PDB file of C-alpha atoms in Angstrom:
ATOM      1  CA  GLU R   1      84.901  13.172 -14.584  1.00 41.00           C
ATOM      2  CA  ALA R   2      82.940   9.965 -15.060  1.00 39.00           C
ATOM      3  CA  PRO R   3      84.516   7.521 -17.523  1.00 38.00           C
ATOM      4  CA  VAL R   4      83.146   7.350 -21.027  1.00 34.00           C
ATOM      5  CA  PRO R   5      81.731   3.928 -21.983  1.00 35.00           C
ATOM      6  CA  THR R   6      84.063   1.907 -24.171  1.00 33.00           C
ATOM      7  CA  ARG R   7      83.730  -1.189 -26.287  1.00 32.00           C
ATOM      8  CA  ARG R   8      85.505  -3.164 -23.572  1.00 36.00           C
ATOM      9  CA  SER R   9      83.141  -2.059 -20.825  1.00 38.00           C
ATOM     10  CA  GLY R  10      81.624  -4.490 -18.403  1.00 41.00           C
ATOM     11  CA  LEU R  11      83.735  -7.624 -18.510  1.00 45.00           C
ATOM     12  CA  SER R  12      86.255  -7.443 -15.705  1.00 45.00           C
ATOM     13  CA  ALA R  13      84.230  -4.960 -13.672  1.00 44.00           C
ATOM     14  CA  LEU R  14      81.389  -7.439 -13.413  1.00 51.00           C
ATOM     15  CA  THR R  15      83.024 -10.828 -13.366  1.00 43.00           C
ATOM     16  CA  ILE R  16      85.338 -10.055 -10.491  1.00 35.00           C
ATOM     17  CA  ALA R  17      82.363  -9.514  -8.219  1.00 39.00           C
ATOM     18  CA  SER R  18      81.229 -13.107  -8.679  1.00 37.00           C
ATOM     19  CA  ALA R  19      81.292 -15.579  -5.827  1.00 33.00           C
ATOM     20  CA  ALA R  20      84.213 -17.401  -7.392  1.00 33.00           C
ATOM     21  CA  ALA R  21      86.330 -14.275  -7.513  1.00 37.00           C
ATOM     22  CA  GLN R  22      85.353 -13.204  -4.018  1.00 38.00           C
ATOM     23  CA  ALA R  23      86.608 -16.518  -2.667  1.00 35.00           C
ATOM     24  CA  GLN R  24      90.082 -15.836  -4.041  1.00 36.00           C
ATOM     25  CA  ASP R  25      92.691 -13.422  -2.744  1.00 35.00           C
ATOM     26  CA  GLY R  26      93.263  -9.987  -4.196  1.00 34.00           C
ATOM     27  CA  ASN R  27      96.167 -11.098  -6.379  1.00 29.00           C
ATOM     28  CA  ALA R  28      94.221 -13.844  -8.106  1.00 30.00           C
ATOM     29  CA  ASP R  29      93.025 -13.697 -11.685  1.00 32.00           C
ATOM     30  CA  LEU R  30      90.249 -11.125 -11.927  1.00 32.00           C
ATOM     31  CA  TYR R  31      88.324 -12.930 -14.643  1.00 40.00           C
ATOM     32  CA  ASP R  32      85.606 -15.390 -13.744  1.00 50.00           C
ATOM     33  CA  PRO R  33      86.236 -18.577 -15.747  1.00 51.00           C
ATOM     34  CA  VAL R  34      82.481 -19.236 -15.860  1.00 69.00           C
ATOM     35  CA  ALA R  35      81.860 -16.346 -18.272  1.00 80.00           C
ATOM     36  CA  PRO R  36      83.264 -16.899 -21.785  1.00 86.00           C
ATOM     37  CA  ALA R  37      85.424 -14.168 -23.257  1.00 87.00           C
ATOM     38  CA  ASN R  38      83.560 -11.412 -25.102  1.00 90.00           C
ATOM     39  CA  SER R  39      80.261 -12.113 -23.364  1.00 92.00           C
ATOM     40  CA  ALA R  40      77.502  -9.545 -22.959  1.00 94.00           C
ATOM     41  CA  PHE R  41      76.040  -9.025 -19.482  1.00 94.00           C
ATOM     42  CA  VAL R  42      72.459  -8.134 -18.589  1.00 96.00           C
ATOM     43  CA  ARG R  43      70.493  -7.893 -15.341  1.00 97.00           C
ATOM     44  CA  VAL R  44      67.000  -6.823 -14.246  1.00 97.00           C
ATOM     45  CA  LEU R  45      65.912  -4.275 -11.657  1.00 98.00           C
ATOM     46  CA  ASN R  46      62.490  -5.364 -10.431  1.00 97.00           C
ATOM     47  CA  LEU R  47      60.533  -2.273  -9.383  1.00 96.00           C
ATOM     48  CA  SER R  48      57.360  -4.234  -8.747  1.00 94.00           C
ATOM     49  CA  GLU R  49      56.317  -5.408  -5.288  1.00 93.00           C
ATOM     50  CA  ARG R  50      56.332  -9.095  -6.212  1.00 95.00           C
ATOM     51  CA  ASN R  51      59.003 -11.538  -7.230  1.00 97.00           C
ATOM     52  CA  ILE R  52      59.270 -12.067 -10.977  1.00 97.00           C
ATOM     53  CA  GLU R  53      60.680 -14.703 -13.319  1.00 97.00           C
ATOM     54  CA  VAL R  54      62.903 -13.319 -16.062  1.00 97.00           C
ATOM     55  CA  THR R  55      63.593 -15.375 -19.163  1.00 96.00           C
ATOM     56  CA  LEU R  56      66.568 -14.623 -21.372  1.00 96.00           C
ATOM     57  CA  SER R  57      67.195 -16.121 -24.796  1.00 93.00           C
ATOM     58  CA  GLY R  58      70.394 -18.148 -24.655  1.00 84.00           C
ATOM     59  CA  LYS R  59      69.618 -19.302 -21.095  1.00 93.00           C
ATOM     60  CA  ASN R  60      67.779 -22.479 -20.205  1.00 92.00           C
ATOM     61  CA  LYS R  61      66.291 -21.441 -16.878  1.00 94.00           C
ATOM     62  CA  PRO R  62      64.412 -18.301 -15.796  1.00 96.00           C
ATOM     63  CA  GLN R  63      65.918 -16.067 -13.129  1.00 97.00           C
ATOM     64  CA  VAL R  64      63.846 -15.103 -10.097  1.00 97.00           C
ATOM     65  CA  VAL R  65      64.331 -11.452  -9.123  1.00 97.00           C
ATOM     66  CA  THR R  66      63.021 -10.279  -5.758  1.00 96.00           C
ATOM     67  CA  GLY R  67      60.556  -7.402  -5.656  1.00 96.00           C
ATOM     68  CA  GLY R  68      62.313  -4.039  -5.360  1.00 95.00           C
ATOM     69  CA  GLN R  69      65.791  -5.457  -6.006  1.00 96.00           C
ATOM     70  CA  PHE R  70      68.423  -6.048  -8.682  1.00 97.00           C
ATOM     71  CA  GLY R  71      69.085  -9.514 -10.031  1.00 96.00           C
ATOM     72  CA  GLY R  72      72.628 -10.683 -10.680  1.00 95.00           C
ATOM     73  CA  TYR R  73      74.119 -10.105 -14.110  1.00 95.00           C
ATOM     74  CA  ARG R  74      73.735 -13.003 -16.544  1.00 95.00           C
ATOM     75  CA  PHE R  75      76.184 -13.471 -19.383  1.00 93.00           C
ATOM     76  CA  VAL R  76      75.052 -14.283 -22.911  1.00 93.00           C
ATOM     77  CA  THR R  77      76.511 -14.550 -26.378  1.00 93.00           C
ATOM     78  CA  PRO R  78      76.588 -11.136 -28.087  1.00 95.00           C
ATOM     79  CA  GLY R  79      73.789 -10.504 -30.559  1.00 95.00           C
ATOM     80  CA  LYS R  80      70.035  -9.992 -30.428  1.00 96.00           C
ATOM     81  CA  GLN R  81      68.686 -11.167 -27.080  1.00 96.00           C
ATOM     82  CA  ARG R  82      65.101 -11.382 -25.861  1.00 97.00           C
ATOM     83  CA  ILE R  83      64.368 -10.484 -22.241  1.00 97.00           C
ATOM     84  CA  ALA R  84      60.862 -11.313 -20.999  1.00 97.00           C
ATOM     85  CA  VAL R  85      58.807 -10.980 -17.818  1.00 96.00           C
ATOM     86  CA  ALA R  86      55.277 -12.386 -17.798  1.00 90.00           C
ATOM     87  CA  ASN R  87      53.712 -11.230 -21.092  1.00 90.00           C
ATOM     88  CA  GLN R  88      56.163  -8.360 -21.656  1.00 94.00           C
ATOM     89  CA  ALA R  89      59.345  -8.758 -23.711  1.00 97.00           C
ATOM     90  CA  ILE R  90      61.985  -6.624 -25.372  1.00 96.00           C
ATOM     91  CA  GLU R  91      64.710  -7.506 -27.862  1.00 96.00           C
ATOM     92  CA  HIS R  92      68.052  -5.720 -27.954  1.00 95.00           C
ATOM     93  CA  GLU R  93      71.335  -6.153 -29.762  1.00 95.00           C
ATOM     94  CA  LEU R  94      73.804  -6.761 -26.928  1.00 95.00           C
ATOM     95  CA  LYS R  95      77.434  -6.164 -27.853  1.00 94.00           C
ATOM     96  CA  ALA R  96      80.465  -8.068 -26.570  1.00 93.00           C
ATOM     97  CA  ASN R  97      82.021  -6.788 -23.345  1.00 92.00           C
ATOM     98  CA  THR R  98      79.101  -4.535 -22.469  1.00 93.00           C
ATOM     99  CA  ALA R  99      76.623  -4.568 -19.611  1.00 94.00           C
ATOM    100  CA  SER R 100      72.966  -3.545 -19.489  1.00 96.00           C
ATOM    101  CA  THR R 101      70.313  -3.129 -16.815  1.00 97.00           C
ATOM    102  CA  VAL R 102      66.658  -3.774 -17.685  1.00 98.00           C
ATOM    103  CA  ILE R 103      64.092  -2.004 -15.506  1.00 97.00           C
ATOM    104  CA  TYR R 104      60.786  -3.805 -14.896  1.00 97.00           C
ATOM    105  CA  ARG R 105      58.235  -1.202 -13.779  1.00 96.00           C
ATOM    106  CA  ASP R 106      54.456  -0.963 -14.132  1.00 93.00           C
ATOM    107  CA  GLY R 107      54.459  -4.070 -16.316  1.00 94.00           C
ATOM    108  CA  GLN R 108      56.914  -2.545 -18.800  1.00 96.00           C
ATOM    109  CA  LEU R 109      60.571  -3.195 -19.617  1.00 97.00           C
ATOM    110  CA  LEU R 110      63.212  -0.523 -20.279  1.00 97.00           C
ATOM    111  CA  LEU R 111      66.878  -1.200 -21.066  1.00 97.00           C
ATOM    112  CA  ILE R 112      69.644   1.122 -19.831  1.00 96.00           C
ATOM    113  CA  ALA R 113      73.216   0.772 -21.114  1.00 95.00           C
ATOM    114  CA  ASP R 114      75.601   0.558 -18.153  1.00 95.00           C
ATOM    115  CA  GLN R 115      78.858   2.499 -18.145  1.00 90.00           C
ATOM    116  CA  PHE R 116      81.447   0.181 -16.646  1.00 84.00           C
ATOM    117  CA  VAL R 117      84.932   0.207 -18.139  1.00 83.00           C
ATOM    118  CA  ASN R 118      87.794  -2.260 -17.993  1.00 80.00           C
ATOM    119  CA  GLU R 119      90.038  -0.805 -15.280  1.00 85.00           C
ATOM    120  CA  PRO R 120      91.195  -3.309 -12.637  1.00 90.00           C
ATOM    121  CA  ARG R 121      93.249  -0.685 -10.762  1.00 93.00           C
ATOM    122  CA  LYS R 122      90.138   1.241  -9.671  1.00 95.00           C
ATOM    123  CA  ALA R 123      86.805   0.583  -8.006  1.00 95.00           C
ATOM    124  CA  GLN R 124      83.872   1.488 -10.213  1.00 95.00           C
ATOM    125  CA  ILE R 125      80.662   3.153  -9.088  1.00 96.00           C
ATOM    126  CA  ALA R 126      77.399   3.222 -11.026  1.00 97.00           C
ATOM    127  CA  PHE R 127      74.624   5.575  -9.870  1.00 98.00           C
ATOM    128  CA  TYR R 128      71.060   5.043 -11.117  1.00 98.00           C
ATOM    129  CA  ASN R 129      68.243   7.554 -10.671  1.00 98.00           C
ATOM    130  CA  LEU R 130      64.786   5.991 -10.874  1.00 97.00           C
ATOM    131  CA  THR R 131      62.947   9.013  -9.464  1.00 97.00           C
ATOM    132  CA  ASP R 132      61.379  12.074 -11.076  1.00 96.00           C
ATOM    133  CA  LYS R 133      63.821  14.412  -9.289  1.00 97.00           C
ATOM    134  CA  PRO R 134      67.224  15.053 -10.922  1.00 98.00           C
ATOM    135  CA  ALA R 135      69.878  13.889  -8.478  1.00 98.00           C
ATOM    136  CA  ALA R 136      73.635  13.573  -8.002  1.00 98.00           C
ATOM    137  CA  LEU R 137      75.729  11.137  -5.965  1.00 98.00           C
ATOM    138  CA  LYS R 138      77.931  12.995  -3.492  1.00 98.00           C
ATOM    139  CA  THR R 139      79.969  12.424  -0.367  1.00 97.00           C
ATOM    140  CA  VAL R 140      77.687  12.373   2.683  1.00 96.00           C
ATOM    141  CA  ASP R 141      78.559  15.961   3.617  1.00 96.00           C
ATOM    142  CA  GLY R 142      77.602  17.111   0.116  1.00 96.00           C
ATOM    143  CA  GLN R 143      80.977  18.744  -0.458  1.00 95.00           C
ATOM    144  CA  HIS R 144      82.234  16.498  -3.274  1.00 96.00           C
ATOM    145  CA  VAL R 145      80.345  15.314  -6.358  1.00 97.00           C
ATOM    146  CA  VAL R 146      80.977  11.649  -7.198  1.00 97.00           C
ATOM    147  CA  VAL R 147      78.521  11.291 -10.108  1.00 97.00           C
ATOM    148  CA  ASP R 148      77.047  14.503 -11.487  1.00 97.00           C
ATOM    149  CA  THR R 149      73.304  15.156 -11.691  1.00 98.00           C
ATOM    150  CA  ILE R 150      71.315  12.688 -13.778  1.00 98.00           C
ATOM    151  CA  LYS R 151      67.626  12.583 -14.641  1.00 97.00           C
ATOM    152  CA  ARG R 152      65.024   9.837 -14.332  1.00 97.00           C
ATOM    153  CA  ASP R 153      66.074   6.446 -15.739  1.00 97.00           C
ATOM    154  CA  GLU R 154      69.648   7.563 -16.349  1.00 97.00           C
ATOM    155  CA  THR R 155      72.926   6.187 -15.041  1.00 97.00           C
ATOM    156  CA  GLY R 156      76.324   7.718 -14.503  1.00 97.00           C
ATOM    157  CA  SER R 157      79.611   6.184 -13.402  1.00 96.00           C
ATOM    158  CA  ARG R 158      82.892   7.064 -11.758  1.00 95.00           C
ATOM    159  CA  MET R 159      86.154   5.267 -11.032  1.00 96.00           C
ATOM    160  CA  VAL R 160      87.667   5.799  -7.578  1.00 95.00           C
ATOM    161  CA  ASN R 161      90.595   4.536  -5.583  1.00 95.00           C
ATOM    162  CA  GLU R 162      90.058   1.666  -3.149  1.00 96.00           C
ATOM    163  CA  LEU R 163      88.496   3.026   0.036  1.00 95.00           C
ATOM    164  CA  LYS R 164      85.730   2.612   2.612  1.00 96.00           C
ATOM    165  CA  ILE R 165      83.127   5.340   2.236  1.00 96.00           C
ATOM    166  CA  ALA R 166      79.442   6.211   2.350  1.00 96.00           C
ATOM    167  CA  PHE R 167      77.641   8.387  -0.190  1.00 98.00           C
ATOM    168  CA  ALA R 168      74.326  10.223  -0.372  1.00 98.00           C
ATOM    169  CA  ALA R 169      71.945  11.300  -3.128  1.00 98.00           C
ATOM    170  CA  TYR R 170      71.486  15.042  -3.459  1.00 98.00           C
ATOM    171  CA  ALA R 171      69.151  17.335  -5.386  1.00 97.00           C
ATOM    172  CA  ASP R 172      71.308  20.458  -5.558  1.00 95.00           C
ATOM    173  CA  SER R 173      72.146  21.107  -1.876  1.00 96.00           C
ATOM    174  CA  GLU R 174      69.295  18.975  -0.461  1.00 97.00           C
ATOM    175  CA  GLN R 175      70.225  15.511   0.771  1.00 97.00           C
ATOM    176  CA  LEU R 176      67.535  13.067  -0.370  1.00 98.00           C
ATOM    177  CA  ILE R 177      68.825   9.865   1.236  1.00 98.00           C
ATOM    178  CA  GLY R 178      72.058   8.219   2.347  1.00 98.00           C
ATOM    179  CA  PHE R 179      73.610   5.005   1.036  1.00 98.00           C
ATOM    180  CA  ASP R 180      75.215   2.257   3.104  1.00 94.00           C
ATOM    181  CA  GLU R 181      78.944   2.496   3.703  1.00 95.00           C
ATOM    182  CA  LEU R 182      80.935   0.042   1.591  1.00 95.00           C
ATOM    183  CA  PHE R 183      84.575  -0.909   1.223  1.00 96.00           C
ATOM    184  CA  LEU R 184      85.120  -0.265  -2.469  1.00 96.00           C
ATOM    185  CA  LYS R 185      87.710  -2.727  -3.723  1.00 95.00           C
ATOM    186  CA  LYS R 186      89.794  -2.045  -6.791  1.00 94.00           C
ATOM    187  CA  GLY R 187      88.754  -4.036  -9.824  1.00 92.00           C
ATOM    188  CA  ARG R 188      85.166  -4.434  -8.615  1.00 94.00           C
ATOM    189  CA  SER R 189      81.988  -2.549  -9.455  1.00 94.00           C
ATOM    190  CA  TYR R 190      79.228  -1.243  -7.216  1.00 96.00           C
ATOM    191  CA  THR R 191      75.675  -0.040  -7.713  1.00 97.00           C
ATOM    192  CA  TYR R 192      73.996   2.905  -5.995  1.00 98.00           C
ATOM    193  CA  ALA R 193      70.341   3.298  -6.941  1.00 98.00           C
ATOM    194  CA  LEU R 194      67.910   6.029  -5.924  1.00 98.00           C
ATOM    195  CA  LEU R 195      64.316   4.803  -6.014  1.00 97.00           C
ATOM    196  CA  PRO R 196      60.927   6.309  -5.163  1.00 95.00           C
ATOM    197  CA  ALA R 197      59.174   5.140  -2.007  1.00 93.00           C
ATOM    198  CA  ALA R 198      55.912   5.911  -0.235  1.00 89.00           C
ATOM    199  CA  ASN R 199      57.716   8.130   2.276  1.00 83.00           C
ATOM    200  CA  GLY R 200      59.972   9.798  -0.274  1.00 93.00           C
ATOM    201  CA  TYR R 201      63.038   7.842  -1.393  1.00 97.00           C
ATOM    202  CA  ARG R 202      64.697   4.471  -1.039  1.00 96.00           C
ATOM    203  CA  ALA R 203      68.348   3.602  -1.546  1.00 97.00           C
ATOM    204  CA  ILE R 204      69.956   0.398  -2.832  1.00 97.00           C
ATOM    205  CA  THR R 205      73.669  -0.215  -2.340  1.00 97.00           C
ATOM    206  CA  LEU R 206      75.295  -3.387  -3.600  1.00 95.00           C
ATOM    207  CA  ALA R 207      78.426  -4.989  -4.952  1.00 95.00           C
ATOM    208  CA  ASN R 208      77.630  -6.264  -8.438  1.00 94.00           C
ATOM    209  CA  SER R 209      77.573 -10.005  -8.960  1.00 92.00           C
ATOM    210  CA  ILE R 210      77.266 -12.652 -11.636  1.00 92.00           C
ATOM    211  CA  ASP R 211      74.464 -15.215 -11.765  1.00 92.00           C
ATOM    212  CA  PRO R 212      76.197 -18.224 -13.383  1.00 89.00           C
ATOM    213  CA  SER R 213      73.008 -20.232 -13.952  1.00 87.00           C
ATOM    214  CA  GLU R 214      72.464 -21.608 -17.462  1.00 88.00           C
TER     215      GLU R 214
END
Protein backbone atom coordinates (compact mmCIF):
# COMPACT_ATOMS: atom_id res chain seq x y z
CA GLU A 1 0.00 0.00 0.00
CA ALA A 2 1.10 3.58 -0.58
CA PRO A 3 2.35 5.36 2.55
CA VAL A 4 0.02 7.73 4.33
CA PRO A 5 1.30 11.33 4.48
CA THR A 6 2.74 12.26 7.85
CA ARG A 7 3.71 15.48 9.55
CA ARG A 8 7.36 14.68 8.86
CA SER A 9 6.83 14.18 5.14
CA GLY A 10 9.07 15.76 2.57
CA LEU A 11 12.27 16.73 4.34
CA SER A 12 14.78 13.96 3.84
CA ALA A 13 13.07 12.60 0.74
CA LEU A 14 13.60 15.89 -1.04
CA THR A 15 16.83 17.25 0.33
CA ILE A 16 18.86 14.16 -0.43
CA ALA A 17 18.20 14.61 -4.12
CA SER A 18 19.98 17.96 -4.14
CA ALA A 19 23.23 18.46 -6.00
CA ALA A 20 25.14 18.65 -2.74
CA ALA A 21 23.86 15.28 -1.60
CA GLN A 22 24.41 13.67 -4.98
CA ALA A 23 28.07 14.67 -4.85
CA GLN A 24 28.55 12.71 -1.63
CA ASP A 25 28.75 8.96 -1.17
CA GLY A 26 25.83 6.84 -0.06
CA ASN A 27 26.91 6.79 3.59
CA ALA A 28 27.05 10.56 3.91
CA ASP A 29 24.55 12.64 5.83
CA LEU A 30 21.26 12.60 3.95
CA TYR A 31 20.23 16.10 4.94
CA ASP A 32 21.13 19.05 2.75
CA PRO A 33 22.69 21.71 5.00
CA VAL A 34 21.29 24.43 2.72
CA ALA A 35 17.71 23.79 3.85
CA PRO A 36 16.99 24.79 7.46
CA ALA A 37 15.33 22.23 9.69
CA ASN A 38 11.53 22.18 9.60
CA SER A 39 11.32 23.90 6.22
CA ALA A 40 8.37 23.58 3.87
CA PHE A 41 9.07 22.65 0.24
CA VAL A 42 7.16 23.78 -2.84
CA ARG A 43 7.70 23.43 -6.59
CA VAL A 44 5.81 24.31 -9.79
CA LEU A 45 4.79 22.11 -12.71
CA ASN A 46 4.54 24.39 -15.74
CA LEU A 47 1.93 22.97 -18.12
CA SER A 48 2.13 25.94 -20.45
CA GLU A 49 4.22 25.94 -23.62
CA ARG A 50 6.39 28.87 -22.53
CA ASN A 51 8.90 29.41 -19.78
CA ILE A 52 7.49 31.16 -16.73
CA GLU A 53 8.86 33.12 -13.77
CA VAL A 54 7.55 31.98 -10.41
CA THR A 55 7.76 34.28 -7.41
CA LEU A 56 7.53 32.91 -3.89
CA SER A 57 7.16 34.99 -0.74
CA GLY A 58 10.22 34.44 1.43
CA LYS A 59 12.48 34.24 -1.64
CA ASN A 60 14.31 37.16 -3.18
CA LYS A 61 14.55 35.95 -6.76
CA PRO A 62 11.96 34.43 -9.12
CA GLN A 63 12.45 30.90 -10.39
CA VAL A 64 12.31 30.20 -14.12
CA VAL A 65 10.44 26.98 -14.91
CA THR A 66 10.68 25.55 -18.42
CA GLY A 67 7.50 24.97 -20.39
CA GLY A 68 6.10 21.48 -19.82
CA GLN A 69 8.45 20.68 -16.94
CA PHE A 70 8.78 20.63 -13.15
CA GLY A 71 10.88 23.20 -11.35
CA GLY A 72 13.09 22.19 -8.45
CA TYR A 73 11.65 22.32 -4.95
CA ARG A 74 12.29 25.56 -3.06
CA PHE A 75 12.36 25.61 0.72
CA VAL A 76 10.59 28.29 2.73
CA THR A 77 9.72 29.05 6.32
CA PRO A 78 6.45 27.34 7.31
CA GLY A 79 3.39 29.57 7.30
CA LYS A 80 1.29 31.38 4.72
CA GLN A 81 3.18 31.61 1.44
CA ARG A 82 2.23 33.38 -1.78
CA ILE A 83 3.08 31.70 -5.08
CA ALA A 84 2.62 33.83 -8.20
CA VAL A 85 3.01 33.50 -11.97
CA ALA A 86 2.32 36.55 -14.13
CA ASN A 87 -0.93 38.03 -12.77
CA GLN A 88 -2.09 34.83 -11.05
CA ALA A 89 -1.32 34.07 -7.40
CA ILE A 90 -2.42 31.72 -4.65
CA GLU A 91 -1.74 31.74 -0.92
CA HIS A 92 -1.45 28.57 1.13
CA GLU A 93 -0.49 27.67 4.66
CA LEU A 94 2.58 25.47 4.18
CA LYS A 95 3.43 23.29 7.17
CA ALA A 96 6.90 22.29 8.36
CA ASN A 97 8.38 19.16 6.80
CA THR A 98 5.82 18.96 4.02
CA ALA A 99 6.10 19.27 0.26
CA SER A 100 3.67 20.67 -2.31
CA THR A 101 3.46 20.84 -6.09
CA VAL A 102 1.72 23.81 -7.73
CA ILE A 103 0.33 23.20 -11.22
CA TYR A 104 0.34 26.15 -13.63
CA ARG A 105 -2.18 25.39 -16.39
CA ASP A 106 -4.35 27.61 -18.60
CA GLY A 107 -3.24 30.66 -16.63
CA GLN A 108 -4.42 29.18 -13.32
CA LEU A 109 -2.61 27.80 -10.27
CA LEU A 110 -3.58 24.66 -8.33
CA LEU A 111 -1.73 23.29 -5.30
CA ILE A 112 -1.43 19.54 -4.68
CA ALA A 113 -0.11 18.20 -1.36
CA ASP A 114 2.70 15.72 -2.03
CA GLN A 115 2.89 12.44 -0.13
CA PHE A 116 6.55 11.90 0.65
CA VAL A 117 7.45 10.44 4.04
CA ASN A 118 10.66 10.40 6.03
CA GLU A 119 12.09 6.95 5.28
CA PRO A 120 15.77 6.91 4.29
CA ARG A 121 15.85 3.10 3.94
CA LYS A 122 13.53 3.16 0.90
CA ALA A 123 13.25 4.89 -2.44
CA GLN A 124 10.06 6.91 -2.77
CA ILE A 125 7.90 7.19 -5.87
CA ALA A 126 5.30 9.87 -6.52
CA PHE A 127 2.87 9.40 -9.43
CA TYR A 128 0.90 12.39 -10.74
CA ASN A 129 -2.02 12.13 -13.16
CA LEU A 130 -2.67 15.34 -15.09
CA THR A 131 -5.00 13.75 -17.65
CA ASP A 132 -8.76 13.21 -17.76
CA LYS A 133 -8.34 9.41 -17.77
CA PRO A 134 -7.99 7.63 -14.40
CA ALA A 135 -4.63 5.86 -14.41
CA ALA A 136 -2.36 3.67 -12.30
CA LEU A 137 1.43 3.28 -12.24
CA LYS A 138 2.42 -0.33 -12.87
CA THR A 139 5.40 -2.43 -13.85
CA VAL A 140 5.89 -2.30 -17.63
CA ASP A 141 4.23 -5.69 -18.14
CA GLY A 142 1.17 -4.48 -16.23
CA GLN A 143 1.34 -7.37 -13.78
CA HIS A 144 2.11 -5.39 -10.61
CA VAL A 145 0.47 -2.18 -9.38
CA VAL A 146 2.96 0.33 -7.96
CA VAL A 147 0.55 3.23 -7.32
CA ASP A 148 -3.15 2.44 -7.56
CA THR A 149 -5.52 4.28 -9.90
CA ILE A 150 -5.79 8.03 -9.35
CA LYS A 151 -7.93 10.64 -11.08
CA ARG A 152 -7.06 13.95 -12.71
CA ASP A 153 -4.86 16.27 -10.63
CA GLU A 154 -4.24 13.63 -7.97
CA THR A 155 -1.02 12.11 -6.69
CA GLY A 156 -0.20 8.82 -5.05
CA SER A 157 3.04 7.49 -3.60
CA ARG A 158 4.83 4.26 -2.81
CA MET A 159 8.05 3.28 -1.06
CA VAL A 160 10.16 0.59 -2.74
CA ASN A 161 13.49 -1.08 -2.23
CA GLU A 162 16.51 0.22 -4.12
CA LEU A 163 16.42 -1.11 -7.67
CA LYS A 164 16.69 -0.25 -11.37
CA ILE A 165 13.30 -0.45 -13.05
CA ALA A 166 10.96 1.07 -15.61
CA PHE A 167 7.25 1.68 -15.08
CA ALA A 168 4.25 2.44 -17.28
CA ALA A 169 0.93 4.23 -16.85
CA TYR A 170 -2.12 2.05 -17.28
CA ALA A 171 -5.87 2.63 -17.57
CA ASP A 172 -7.14 -0.74 -16.36
CA SER A 173 -5.32 -3.20 -18.67
CA GLU A 174 -4.46 -0.62 -21.36
CA GLN A 175 -0.91 0.72 -21.34
CA LEU A 176 -1.04 4.48 -21.97
CA ILE A 177 2.68 5.27 -22.02
CA GLY A 178 5.98 4.05 -20.59
CA PHE A 179 8.35 5.90 -18.27
CA ASP A 180 12.13 6.00 -18.51
CA GLU A 181 14.06 3.39 -16.57
CA LEU A 182 15.70 4.78 -13.44
CA PHE A 183 17.94 3.44 -10.71
CA LEU A 184 15.86 4.20 -7.63
CA LYS A 185 18.22 4.89 -4.75
CA LYS A 186 17.18 4.45 -1.16
CA GLY A 187 16.55 7.70 0.66
CA ARG A 188 15.72 9.59 -2.53
CA SER A 189 12.42 10.51 -4.15
CA TYR A 190 11.30 10.31 -7.76
CA THR A 191 8.48 11.78 -9.81
CA TYR A 192 6.45 10.02 -12.49
CA ALA A 193 3.92 12.30 -14.18
CA LEU A 194 1.33 11.42 -16.81
CA LEU A 195 0.42 14.44 -18.94
CA PRO A 196 -1.85 15.04 -21.93
CA ALA A 197 -0.25 15.59 -25.33
CA ALA A 198 -1.47 16.25 -28.86
CA ASN A 199 -0.90 12.61 -29.81
CA GLY A 200 -2.31 11.17 -26.60
CA TYR A 201 0.00 11.18 -23.57
CA ARG A 202 3.38 12.39 -22.42
CA ALA A 203 5.50 11.04 -19.58
CA ILE A 204 7.90 12.85 -17.24
CA THR A 205 10.38 10.87 -15.14
CA LEU A 206 12.78 12.63 -12.82
CA ALA A 207 14.74 12.45 -9.60
CA ASN A 208 13.49 15.24 -7.35
CA SER A 209 15.87 18.09 -6.61
CA ILE A 210 16.24 21.21 -4.52
CA ASP A 211 16.65 24.69 -5.97
CA PRO A 212 18.81 26.42 -3.32
CA SER A 213 18.42 29.93 -4.75
CA GLU A 214 17.35 32.66 -2.31
